[in-house]
Tab-separated table of C-alpha atoms and ligand atoms in Angstrom:
chain	number	residue	atom	x	y	z
A	1152	MET	CA	13.957	24.928	-75.482
A	1153	ASP	CA	13.422	23.972	-79.118
A	1154	LEU	CA	15.372	26.447	-81.268
A	1155	TYR	CA	13.440	25.385	-84.398
A	1156	LEU	CA	16.702	24.732	-86.232
A	1157	THR	CA	16.032	21.137	-87.273
A	1158	GLY	CA	16.363	20.701	-91.033
A	1159	LYS	CA	18.179	23.972	-91.613
A	1160	THR	CA	21.552	24.329	-93.348
A	1161	ALA	CA	24.611	26.338	-92.331
A	1162	LEU	CA	27.986	27.359	-93.720
A	1163	VAL	CA	30.599	27.886	-90.976
A	1164	THR	CA	34.077	29.255	-91.768
A	1165	GLY	CA	37.050	28.582	-89.498
A	1166	ALA	CA	35.374	25.406	-88.256
A	1167	SER	CA	38.507	23.271	-87.964
A	1168	LYS	CA	39.157	24.320	-84.349
A	1169	GLY	CA	38.266	26.723	-81.574
A	1170	ILE	CA	35.008	28.641	-81.563
A	1171	GLY	CA	34.020	27.663	-85.121
A	1172	SER	CA	34.375	23.969	-84.375
A	1173	ALA	CA	32.200	24.315	-81.243
A	1174	ILE	CA	29.557	26.238	-83.205
A	1175	ALA	CA	29.486	23.593	-85.958
A	1176	LYS	CA	29.057	20.810	-83.382
A	1177	GLU	CA	26.275	22.644	-81.564
A	1178	LEU	CA	24.439	23.384	-84.820
A	1179	ALA	CA	24.673	19.688	-85.731
A	1180	ARG	CA	23.208	18.793	-82.306
A	1181	GLU	CA	20.280	21.061	-83.181
A	1182	GLY	CA	19.634	19.103	-86.386
A	1183	VAL	CA	21.392	21.487	-88.796
A	1184	LYS	CA	23.255	20.171	-91.839
A	1185	VAL	CA	26.594	22.001	-91.717
A	1186	PHE	CA	29.149	22.830	-94.390
A	1187	VAL	CA	32.452	23.379	-92.609
A	1188	THR	CA	35.540	25.054	-93.965
A	1189	GLY	CA	39.079	25.952	-92.849
A	1190	ARG	CA	42.575	25.160	-94.092
A	1191	ASN	CA	43.354	22.014	-92.107
A	1192	GLN	CA	41.782	18.982	-93.812
A	1193	GLN	CA	42.702	16.595	-90.970
A	1194	SER	CA	41.097	18.798	-88.296
A	1195	LEU	CA	37.956	19.155	-90.411
A	1196	ASP	CA	37.820	15.375	-90.872
A	1197	ASN	CA	38.204	14.931	-87.097
A	1198	LEU	CA	35.343	17.356	-86.528
A	1199	SER	CA	33.224	15.398	-88.984
A	1200	SER	CA	33.966	12.148	-87.110
A	1201	GLU	CA	33.041	13.750	-83.775
A	1202	ILE	CA	29.734	15.022	-85.146
A	1203	VAL	CA	28.875	11.635	-86.626
A	1204	ALA	CA	29.933	9.865	-83.389
A	1205	GLU	CA	27.372	11.980	-81.532
A	1206	GLY	CA	24.714	10.600	-83.881
A	1207	ASN	CA	24.228	13.794	-85.851
A	1208	LEU	CA	24.128	14.562	-89.581
A	1209	ALA	CA	27.550	14.216	-91.232
A	1210	PRO	CA	28.880	17.645	-92.196
A	1211	ILE	CA	30.246	18.502	-95.616
A	1212	VAL	CA	33.952	19.242	-95.293
A	1213	PHE	CA	35.679	21.723	-97.608
A	1214	ALA	CA	39.339	22.590	-96.987
A	1215	GLN	CA	40.136	26.036	-98.383
A	1216	ASP	CA	42.423	28.911	-97.470
A	1217	LEU	CA	40.123	31.906	-97.240
A	1218	LEU	CA	43.001	34.103	-98.404
A	1219	ALA	CA	43.532	32.166	-101.632
A	1220	PRO	CA	42.515	33.945	-104.831
A	1221	ASN	CA	38.802	33.540	-105.505
A	1222	ALA	CA	38.255	31.645	-102.212
A	1223	PRO	CA	34.987	33.394	-101.235
A	1224	HIS	CA	33.425	32.535	-104.594
A	1225	GLU	CA	34.684	28.948	-104.447
A	1226	ILE	CA	33.389	28.384	-100.914
A	1227	ALA	CA	30.002	29.910	-101.743
A	1228	THR	CA	29.663	27.828	-104.912
A	1229	ALA	CA	30.698	24.585	-103.212
A	1230	ALA	CA	28.403	25.173	-100.234
A	1231	LEU	CA	25.391	25.945	-102.427
A	1232	ALA	CA	26.070	22.881	-104.579
A	1233	ALA	CA	26.414	20.612	-101.542
A	1234	LEU	CA	23.583	21.965	-99.389
A	1235	GLY	CA	21.115	22.971	-102.099
A	1236	HIS	CA	20.255	26.117	-100.183
A	1237	ILE	CA	21.851	27.970	-97.258
A	1238	ASP	CA	19.854	29.240	-94.281
A	1239	ILE	CA	22.742	30.335	-92.061
A	1240	LEU	CA	26.163	31.860	-92.769
A	1241	ILE	CA	28.644	32.122	-89.907
A	1242	ASN	CA	31.760	34.169	-90.716
A	1243	ASN	CA	34.038	32.907	-87.968
A	1244	ALA	CA	37.521	32.388	-89.489
A	1245	GLY	CA	39.998	34.920	-88.131
A	1246	GLN	CA	43.188	35.379	-86.212
A	1247	SER	CA	44.550	37.869	-83.701
A	1248	GLN	CA	47.246	40.041	-85.329
A	1249	PRO	CA	49.215	42.315	-82.976
A	1250	VAL	CA	51.625	44.649	-84.827
A	1251	ASP	CA	54.320	47.198	-84.007
A	1252	VAL	CA	53.404	50.838	-84.467
A	1253	ALA	CA	55.871	51.172	-87.354
A	1254	GLY	CA	55.962	47.566	-88.530
A	1255	PRO	CA	55.772	46.078	-92.020
A	1256	GLU	CA	52.733	46.253	-94.269
A	1257	GLU	CA	52.171	42.513	-94.819
A	1258	PRO	CA	50.341	41.715	-91.544
A	1259	TRP	CA	48.027	44.680	-92.125
A	1260	THR	CA	47.076	43.512	-95.616
A	1261	ARG	CA	46.713	39.894	-94.558
A	1262	SER	CA	44.693	40.506	-91.400
A	1263	MET	CA	42.370	43.134	-92.917
A	1264	ALA	CA	41.659	40.590	-95.679
A	1265	LEU	CA	41.126	37.601	-93.372
A	1266	ASP	CA	39.086	39.404	-90.731
A	1267	PHE	CA	37.045	41.742	-92.921
A	1268	GLU	CA	37.427	41.676	-96.714
A	1269	ARG	CA	37.135	37.914	-97.235
A	1270	PRO	CA	34.052	37.453	-95.011
A	1271	ARG	CA	32.495	40.476	-96.713
A	1272	LEU	CA	33.126	38.947	-100.143
A	1273	LEU	CA	31.817	35.530	-99.058
A	1274	THR	CA	28.666	37.189	-97.739
A	1275	GLN	CA	28.258	39.177	-100.952
A	1276	ALA	CA	28.600	36.004	-102.992
A	1277	LEU	CA	25.643	34.520	-101.083
A	1278	LEU	CA	23.449	37.609	-100.862
A	1279	PRO	CA	21.653	37.070	-104.211
A	1280	HIS	CA	20.697	33.607	-102.916
A	1281	PHE	CA	19.424	34.953	-99.573
A	1282	ILE	CA	17.544	37.811	-101.243
A	1283	ALA	CA	15.911	35.496	-103.811
A	1284	ARG	CA	14.713	33.197	-101.006
A	1285	LYS	CA	13.710	36.147	-98.794
A	1286	GLU	CA	15.379	34.552	-95.811
A	1287	GLY	CA	18.793	33.966	-94.323
A	1288	THR	CA	20.743	34.651	-91.180
A	1289	ILE	CA	24.306	35.969	-91.064
A	1290	LEU	CA	26.432	35.894	-87.918
A	1291	ASN	CA	29.844	37.582	-87.909
A	1292	LEU	CA	32.399	36.842	-85.205
A	1293	THR	CA	33.991	40.095	-84.093
A	1294	SER	CA	36.310	40.994	-81.218
A	1295	THR	CA	36.979	43.388	-78.376
A	1296	TYR	CA	38.182	46.447	-80.282
A	1297	GLU	CA	38.774	49.018	-77.532
A	1298	LEU	CA	42.401	47.992	-77.090
A	1299	ARG	CA	45.405	50.086	-75.995
A	1300	SER	CA	47.821	48.550	-78.495
A	1301	LEU	CA	47.630	47.828	-82.198
A	1302	ASN	CA	45.941	44.612	-83.267
A	1303	VAL	CA	44.943	44.583	-86.943
A	1304	SER	CA	42.322	41.897	-86.392
A	1305	ALA	CA	40.522	44.080	-83.859
A	1306	ILE	CA	40.518	46.981	-86.347
A	1307	ALA	CA	39.157	44.716	-89.073
A	1308	LYS	CA	36.477	43.454	-86.675
A	1309	ALA	CA	35.456	47.026	-85.839
A	1310	ALA	CA	34.864	47.512	-89.573
A	1311	MET	CA	32.954	44.263	-89.628
A	1312	ALA	CA	30.633	45.441	-86.850
A	1313	MET	CA	29.796	48.671	-88.727
A	1314	TRP	CA	29.359	46.817	-92.021
A	1315	SER	CA	27.058	44.301	-90.309
A	1316	LYS	CA	24.927	47.058	-88.831
A	1317	GLN	CA	24.557	48.801	-92.200
A	1318	LEU	CA	23.849	45.540	-93.990
A	1319	ALA	CA	21.192	44.670	-91.408
A	1320	GLY	CA	19.526	48.000	-92.161
A	1321	GLN	CA	19.226	47.191	-95.839
A	1322	LEU	CA	18.437	43.480	-95.645
A	1323	GLY	CA	15.677	43.481	-93.049
A	1324	LYS	CA	13.038	44.027	-95.720
A	1325	TYR	CA	14.079	40.716	-97.300
A	1326	GLY	CA	13.729	38.841	-94.006
A	1327	ILE	CA	17.504	38.559	-93.675
A	1328	ARG	CA	19.104	39.129	-90.263
A	1329	VAL	CA	22.732	40.173	-89.681
A	1330	ASN	CA	24.324	40.142	-86.234
A	1331	CYS	CA	27.760	40.098	-84.644
A	1332	LEU	CA	28.983	37.901	-81.838
A	1333	GLN	CA	31.811	39.479	-79.855
A	1334	PRO	CA	34.027	37.242	-77.722
A	1335	GLY	CA	35.966	38.620	-74.788
A	1336	LEU	CA	38.787	36.177	-74.103
A	1337	ILE	CA	37.832	32.625	-74.998
A	1338	ASP	CA	40.299	29.807	-74.354
A	1339	THR	CA	41.541	28.841	-77.844
A	1340	GLU	CA	44.860	28.518	-79.670
A	1341	ASN	CA	44.234	32.009	-81.037
A	1342	ILE	CA	44.882	33.717	-77.706
A	1343	ARG	CA	46.700	31.159	-75.513
A	1344	PRO	CA	50.192	32.284	-76.662
A	1345	TYR	CA	49.523	35.800	-75.337
A	1346	PHE	CA	48.843	34.574	-71.773
A	1347	PRO	CA	51.664	32.151	-70.885
A	1348	GLY	CA	52.108	30.575	-67.484
A	1349	ASP	CA	50.186	32.336	-64.745
A	1350	GLU	CA	49.219	35.325	-66.936
A	1351	ARG	CA	45.740	33.992	-67.671
A	1352	ARG	CA	44.820	33.676	-63.994
A	1353	LYS	CA	46.319	37.063	-63.073
A	1354	TYR	CA	44.605	38.824	-65.976
A	1355	ALA	CA	41.261	37.146	-65.364
A	1356	GLU	CA	41.233	37.876	-61.644
A	1357	SER	CA	41.868	41.569	-62.201
A	1358	GLU	CA	39.925	42.230	-65.432
A	1359	ILE	CA	37.094	39.697	-65.783
A	1360	PRO	CA	34.220	39.800	-63.272
A	1361	LEU	CA	33.523	36.088	-63.831
A	1362	GLN	CA	37.231	35.455	-63.048
A	1363	ASP	CA	38.338	33.327	-66.016
A	1364	PHE	CA	38.461	33.103	-69.794
A	1365	GLY	CA	35.372	31.717	-71.485
A	1366	GLU	CA	35.035	28.312	-73.122
A	1367	VAL	CA	34.239	27.749	-76.788
A	1368	GLN	CA	30.920	26.231	-75.733
A	1369	ASP	CA	29.923	29.584	-74.186
A	1370	MET	CA	30.238	31.096	-77.668
A	1371	ALA	CA	28.455	28.212	-79.377
A	1372	ASN	CA	25.479	28.510	-77.013
A	1373	MET	CA	24.942	32.152	-77.954
A	1374	ALA	CA	25.679	31.575	-81.650
A	1375	VAL	CA	23.028	28.889	-82.143
A	1376	PHE	CA	20.442	31.071	-80.409
A	1377	LEU	CA	21.273	34.123	-82.550
A	1378	VAL	CA	20.962	32.200	-85.824
A	1379	SER	CA	17.793	30.410	-84.741
A	1380	PRO	CA	14.212	31.467	-85.466
A	1381	ARG	CA	13.943	32.156	-81.701
A	1382	ALA	CA	16.000	35.309	-82.415
A	1383	LYS	CA	13.737	36.424	-85.281
A	1384	TYR	CA	13.440	40.023	-83.988
A	1385	ILE	CA	17.185	40.464	-83.394
A	1386	THR	CA	19.227	42.109	-86.150
A	1387	GLY	CA	21.986	44.735	-86.407
A	1388	THR	CA	23.289	43.876	-82.938
A	1389	VAL	CA	26.624	42.968	-81.366
A	1390	SER	CA	26.161	40.326	-78.664
A	1391	VAL	CA	28.985	40.180	-76.158
A	1392	VAL	CA	30.133	36.970	-74.441
A	1393	ASP	CA	32.987	38.111	-72.206
A	1394	GLY	CA	32.419	37.224	-68.563
A	1395	GLY	CA	31.655	40.885	-67.906
A	1396	GLY	CA	35.061	42.098	-69.112
A	1397	THR	CA	33.884	44.995	-71.289
A	1398	ARG	CA	33.917	48.306	-69.445
A	1399	SER	CA	31.345	50.244	-71.422
A	1400	ALA	CA	27.653	50.902	-71.058
A	1401	PHE	CA	26.724	49.854	-74.600
B	1289	NAP	N1	39.341	33.323	-78.734
B	1289	NAP	C1	39.157	34.586	-78.453
B	1289	NAP	O1	39.250	35.010	-77.286
B	1289	NAP	C2	38.807	35.569	-79.534
B	1289	NAP	C3	38.896	36.927	-79.210
B	1289	NAP	C4	38.554	37.848	-80.182
B	1289	NAP	C5	38.117	37.442	-81.424
B	1289	NAP	N2	38.031	36.108	-81.714
B	1289	NAP	C6	37.560	35.741	-83.048
B	1289	NAP	O2	36.778	34.570	-83.002
B	1289	NAP	C7	36.968	33.827	-84.207
B	1289	NAP	C8	37.390	32.413	-83.869
B	1289	NAP	O3	38.632	32.480	-83.190
B	1289	NAP	P1	39.223	31.281	-82.325
B	1289	NAP	O4	39.673	31.855	-81.058
B	1289	NAP	O5	38.301	30.135	-82.334
B	1289	NAP	O6	40.530	30.974	-83.191
B	1289	NAP	P2	41.273	29.591	-83.566
B	1289	NAP	O7	41.060	28.569	-82.522
B	1289	NAP	O8	42.655	29.995	-83.918
B	1289	NAP	O9	40.483	29.155	-84.882
B	1289	NAP	C9	40.521	29.983	-86.019
B	1289	NAP	C10	39.831	29.312	-87.174
B	1289	NAP	O10	39.985	30.157	-88.329
B	1289	NAP	C11	40.545	29.388	-89.383
B	1289	NAP	N3	41.434	30.168	-90.224
B	1289	NAP	C12	42.476	30.956	-89.852
B	1289	NAP	N4	43.085	31.446	-90.932
B	1289	NAP	C13	42.440	30.949	-92.022
B	1289	NAP	C14	42.608	31.081	-93.416
B	1289	NAP	N5	43.588	31.818	-93.956
B	1289	NAP	N6	41.738	30.433	-94.230
B	1289	NAP	C15	40.755	29.673	-93.724
B	1289	NAP	N7	40.533	29.513	-92.404
B	1289	NAP	C16	41.389	30.141	-91.573
B	1289	NAP	C17	41.327	28.274	-88.678
B	1289	NAP	O11	41.372	27.136	-89.525
B	1289	NAP	P3	42.720	26.522	-90.137
B	1289	NAP	O12	43.821	26.707	-89.151
B	1289	NAP	O13	42.331	25.093	-90.409
B	1289	NAP	O14	42.896	27.306	-91.379
B	1289	NAP	C18	40.432	27.961	-87.483
B	1289	NAP	O15	39.424	27.056	-87.830
B	1289	NAP	C19	38.006	34.585	-85.028
B	1289	NAP	O16	37.362	35.390	-85.990
B	1289	NAP	C20	38.704	35.437	-83.992
B	1289	NAP	O17	39.257	36.618	-84.540
B	1289	NAP	C21	38.391	35.175	-80.792
């Protein structure tokens, strides 16, 4: 199926590994010129080499800590300068952040910033551009938030889902779509430490109908569809890719 993405441009955060890296590669396979960012220059350079080795357009690599002062503005400015215009923004950078019930403040501040405030500010920096062009697609990576223990990232992602929904309501008239993509458990460095040894198999067999964690490619497949013109009537949604793990009707 042609996704009609050839010739489009995309900015992907957290593209140096995991889900973001898979999304960037899949977009490049669809003919998209990608601007990839993350902290690790070497990993971004490796991603660039892999994309080029597959015969696709070389990405623009921009190493930047999203938590650094002024980072959203700097990423937005660099991406616009390099790409000329931006069709697709994928806010993917993030990190699981379990905390104790009475723990210190620092992980709260850091994780709320990384998983909500910084993507919000990056999006806001690009909104005048999207509105002026009367087009643009925003995809925000969220999380399972109905947990039974504190994880700041999941709380930040819950805020992100509500923000996305409200933004979608206001931006539809400009032809701009905003959606969320919610992973269940996807096999990346972000979650591997929490399931050592045989824990992954035991958890998956009891909690995931499809019996295992997902792969980053499972996320990339859904992401490229959601940002493509094929999804032109989809906005304000949260798409779940979780092997059936979520126990709720909606
Ligand atoms: N895997 C899952 O099952 C799962 C579950 C729930 C939610 N998610 C969400 O899905 C998204 C991708 O997660 P993943 O599993 O692919 O994680 P990952 O493999 O750990 O990759 C995270 C990405 O975010 C970037 N990043 C982290 N902190 C950053 C910072 N301060 N500044 C700039 N970039 C930063 C990392 O780049 P550098 O290290 O180069 O900075 C990396 O590219 C995240 O938003 C995560 O919360 C994943």
